[in-house]
Amino acid sequence: MPLTQKNIKNNNLLLDIHDLNVFFNTPEGISHVVKDVNFNIKKGTCLGVVGESGSGKTQTFFSITGLLANNGYAEGEAFFKNTNLITCSNEERRGFLGKSIGFIFQDPMTSLTPHLKIGDQLAEIAIYHKKINKKKALERAIEVMDIVKLPSNRDIINSYPHELSGGMKQRIMIAISLMCEPDLIIADEPTTALDVTTQAEILNIFNDLKNNLNIGLVLISHNIGVIAETSNEVLVMKDGEILENGETSKVLTKPENKYTQHLLSCIPPWIGN
Amino acid sequence: MIKFITKRILIAIPTLLIIVAFSFFMMRIAPGGPFTNERALPPEIENNIKAAYNLDKPVYEQFYIYIKNLTKGDFGPSFKYKDFSVKELILNGLPVSVTLGLSSIIISLFIGSLLGIIAAINRNTIFDYSVMGVSLLGICVPSFVMAPLLSLFFSLYLGILPTSGWNNGNIMNLILPITALSLPQIAVISRMMRASTIEILNSNFIRTAKSKGLNSSYIIRKHVIRASILPIIEYLAPASAGLMTGSIIIEQIFGLPGIGRYFVVGALQRDYTLVSGVLILYASLLIFLILITDIIRAILDPRVKI
Amino acid sequence: MNKNNVKIVEDYANIKGRSLWVDARRRLFKNKAAVVSLILLFFIAFLSFFGPFFLKFSFSDTDWNSIYYPPNLNNGHFLGTDGNGRDLLVRILYGGRLSLSIGVLATLVSVFIGVIYGTIAGFFGGKLDVFMMRVVEILYAMPYLIFVIILMVVFGRNIYFLFIAIGAVEWLTMARIVRGQTISLKEKEFIETSKALGQSNFMIIWKHIIPNLAGPIIVYITLMVPSVIILESFLSFLGLGVQEPLTSWGVLISEGSREMETAWWLLIFPGLFMTITLASLNFIGDGLRDAIDPKEY
Ligand SMILES: Nc1ncnc2c1ncn2[C@@H]1O[C@H](COP(=O)(O)OP(=O)(O)OP(=O)(O)O)[C@@H](O)[C@H]1O
Ligand SMILES: [Mg+2]
């Protein structure tokens, strides 16, 4: 494919997606939830993804990271470091996950293993991918806890998830994704479950990551205000299709698509400017 | 921890008291029971009973004496065996029943959980279907059908294992009874374990573990098992209750001189003191197991407050 | 209170209920294992209740000329005879009558107790609920089978007492399920509306809560009947349940296991009937559960 060829040359590209489709086998037949999507993500930028509930935002990125439910499968191309993440082997994909790609999930409350200490849940990634010992891994854990602005002391390392607040759990989730200095972080509605103040703090962390660590960021959100604040480019999805894709400032000020216009008209006036 | 255990014990005491009260008043209202006057008993037993229960005292005093004796491990004289106290009869049967019960519970927990986990990981494969099929058989063929069938096949047809008897706990004599006793529990436990493992595998925190790129055997060991084993721990007491009742029948079928055997004989001959002694013993054991369950759960699940 | 409004609320609840049942039935009939089990179960029940009329032997007639006949299609003793020359098939069918009836009756007793107990605890809530559920918890911890045996010992081995005793110990799980359902129903709109319309607590429980519990109750019955059948057979096996000349599957299996060295059929066939019945009930129960409360996996 000539297209792919070109993209490999463009070494600023982090993730390049072509004709990606996601299907689910259901009792009612095959349901097609992501339809022929094309987009890419550049280093050090943030791609915002908006769309109503059920529009396929989460499943798009689950398919890339091999996290689809058992009844789901994907077709197409998703190039990351010259590897097609859709067709590569599980071992190859596991080599990227946690190491060069971090994933932050929609629901921080249930996304941490309840019976393991926070320190172990952070350390295990570095132990596994970098083959370092537990002591070193815990030191790294304290470093990343500093990045996500958690008090980097032993208390949190030794506590269990149920002892932390929602905001702290989400910071831990971000810290988990940072353990191995990733190139790409996918954050699926990282702030939806949190109160407004915490939400702003978390978004600040993301801005720092993007600007200081040169990490490519995918930020999925319902909230156009959040997208406007953080992302350089935006993707509008509906029913598994991409309706609009372009620079955030353009899309949000001069939307071409009816649906985007509709979405924008739903934002309370005090958010946009 | 000590505070936690003390609290649990304090909760357990009223339960035990209710059981004791039940067995005491049951013996009082039973026609021909130890506390009524219209009994036709051989004179020696009559005397034993009279001496033990102070029948001329008022009811509450009798109840008090009854409880006081129980705390000393004294269940009273047997109602039918004139030279034995209930305690002696129970102590007689205890080694047999403990051997049988303990090995069965260990075997069922181990094999059941293992089968359940493997079936859950290999969902919808031949292995999964065969485990589930066999465990369905274990649930639908009650132990009193399974036990004679086993002995029909392995003892009478193949002739490789003895049909019955204790034989001082010879392992050959134990294989069939333990198998028959464990099979229904293995069936139930493997199903429970499969269901709970599948639930955990579908949970959000396992998705997080997968997103870390960890390999599956590590995820299973570190993240899945400790969460999915919790329902099995909770099932420890009911499983033991099942084994206790199961052993009543298994001891009967395989002619093993355990507590269950005495219990059946006692029930058929209306040996009230023996029967209520066994009841109190089993109930205390179960309450003790529930305590153990609580402790294990507190260790495995940090969310449980101690 | 406006009668008309009450009517509307009830209709609403009914319509929702009805389409739910249509869906459930459709899903149940798609489940092959459940359908086959349903047919098998009806067949066994039908045979047990009507079969004996068409067989030429009676279940208690001893015939000293036909002792221990193996199964034979020619002489009319299709499943053979026992040590008293009695026809095994007829005895199994009579035993089935008793086992199935005890299974159903004792289950009904326990459903009755469980539903009343559970709705009261769930509906009124508060301290009463806490207390009632604590009682259930305590009873749960008891070796209930041993209780049944003791009850049988004290009150004599009477068949009517048998199913009351079984029913009286089996209601605990039912009470828990019903309580949970009642609590979640209590929050529903149509209950709130009925309350606002001034219906009495009793009427609300009777007209709205209990009908809406039908699903879980039916599922539970199909899962409880087999455990009651096992319990009865267990007692009968030990000689503490059904007494001669009456017979049940448990009695037959017990006799069969004593005589299996001479006559294997006396153990195998009653065991087979029982196992098929238990397996069918299990499949039906699972099928119903999936049909009424479909889960994703
Ligand atoms: N395991 C599954 N089987 C069948 N369909 C599924 C499965 N998982 C997701 N879907 C369907 O895929 C579609 C897209 O879901 P997705 O989770 O991507 O939505 P979303 O855009 O992330 O929504 P939200 O904002 O609510 O998170 C939905 O219609 C959903 O019903
Ligand atoms: Mg989503």
Coordinates of C-alpha atoms in Angstrom, one line a residue, chain B residues 15 18-19 22 26 29-31 123 136 139-142 144-145 148-149 151-152 156 191 198-199 202 245 248-249 252-253 263-264 267-268 270 272 275 279 282-283 286 290, chain C residues 134 138 141-143 145-147 149-157 229-230 233-234 237-240 250 253 257 260-261 264 267-268 271 274-275 278-279 282-283 286 297:
Chain B
T15 CA -26.3 -19.9 68.0
I18 CA -30.2 -22.2 70.6
I19 CA -29.1 -25.6 69.3
F22 CA -33.6 -27.1 70.9
M26 CA -36.9 -31.8 72.0
I29 CA -41.4 -33.3 74.6
A30 CA -40.4 -36.5 72.9
P31 CA -42.8 -39.3 73.8
R123 CA -14.1 -21.9 28.3
L136 CA -23.6 -32.4 36.4
I139 CA -24.9 -33.3 41.2
C140 CA -27.6 -35.5 39.8
V141 CA -26.4 -38.9 41.0
P142 CA -26.9 -38.7 44.8
F144 CA -26.5 -43.1 48.0
V145 CA -26.7 -44.1 44.4
P148 CA -23.3 -48.7 45.7
L149 CA -22.5 -48.3 42.1
S151 CA -18.7 -50.7 45.1
L152 CA -20.7 -52.8 42.5
L156 CA -17.8 -56.9 43.0
R191 CA -19.1 -25.3 39.1
I198 CA -15.3 -16.4 34.6
E199 CA -16.8 -13.4 36.4
N202 CA -14.5 -10.5 32.8
T245 CA -24.7 -35.6 56.3
I248 CA -24.0 -40.6 57.6
I249 CA -25.0 -42.5 54.5
Q252 CA -23.8 -47.0 56.5
I253 CA -23.1 -48.3 53.0
F263 CA -26.3 -41.5 64.7
V264 CA -28.4 -43.7 62.4
A267 CA -32.2 -42.4 65.4
L268 CA -33.7 -45.7 64.5
R270 CA -34.8 -43.5 69.5
Y272 CA -32.3 -39.4 72.3
V275 CA -28.8 -38.3 68.8
L279 CA -26.3 -32.8 66.8
Y282 CA -21.8 -31.3 64.5
A283 CA -23.3 -27.9 65.1
L286 CA -19.9 -26.0 61.8
I290 CA -17.7 -20.6 60.0
Chain C
R134 CA -30.1 -12.6 61.4
I138 CA -28.3 -18.5 62.3
A141 CA -25.4 -22.5 60.0
M142 CA -27.2 -25.5 61.3
P143 CA -26.8 -29.0 60.1
L145 CA -30.6 -32.6 57.7
I146 CA -29.7 -33.8 61.2
F147 CA -32.6 -31.6 62.4
I149 CA -33.8 -36.7 61.3
I150 CA -34.3 -35.6 64.9
L151 CA -37.7 -34.3 64.1
M152 CA -38.6 -37.6 62.5
V153 CA -37.3 -39.4 65.5
V154 CA -39.3 -37.3 68.0
F155 CA -42.5 -37.2 66.1
G156 CA -42.5 -40.6 64.5
R157 CA -42.0 -41.6 60.9
I229 CA -36.4 -35.5 46.3
I230 CA -32.8 -36.3 47.3
S233 CA -34.6 -40.5 49.4
F234 CA -31.8 -40.0 51.8
F237 CA -32.5 -44.9 52.5
L238 CA -31.6 -44.8 56.1
G239 CA -35.0 -46.2 57.1
L240 CA -36.2 -42.9 58.5
G250 CA -35.1 -43.8 48.1
I253 CA -32.4 -47.7 46.0
S257 CA -28.0 -51.6 47.2
M260 CA -27.0 -55.6 44.2
E261 CA -24.8 -58.7 44.4
W264 CA -28.1 -55.5 39.9
L267 CA -30.2 -50.8 42.2
I268 CA -29.7 -49.6 38.6
G271 CA -31.2 -45.1 40.4
M274 CA -34.1 -40.8 39.9
T275 CA -31.0 -39.5 38.1
L278 CA -33.0 -34.9 38.9
A279 CA -31.0 -34.0 35.8
N282 CA -31.7 -29.2 36.8
F283 CA -31.7 -28.4 33.1
D286 CA -31.1 -23.6 34.4
Y297 CA -22.5 -14.9 29.2

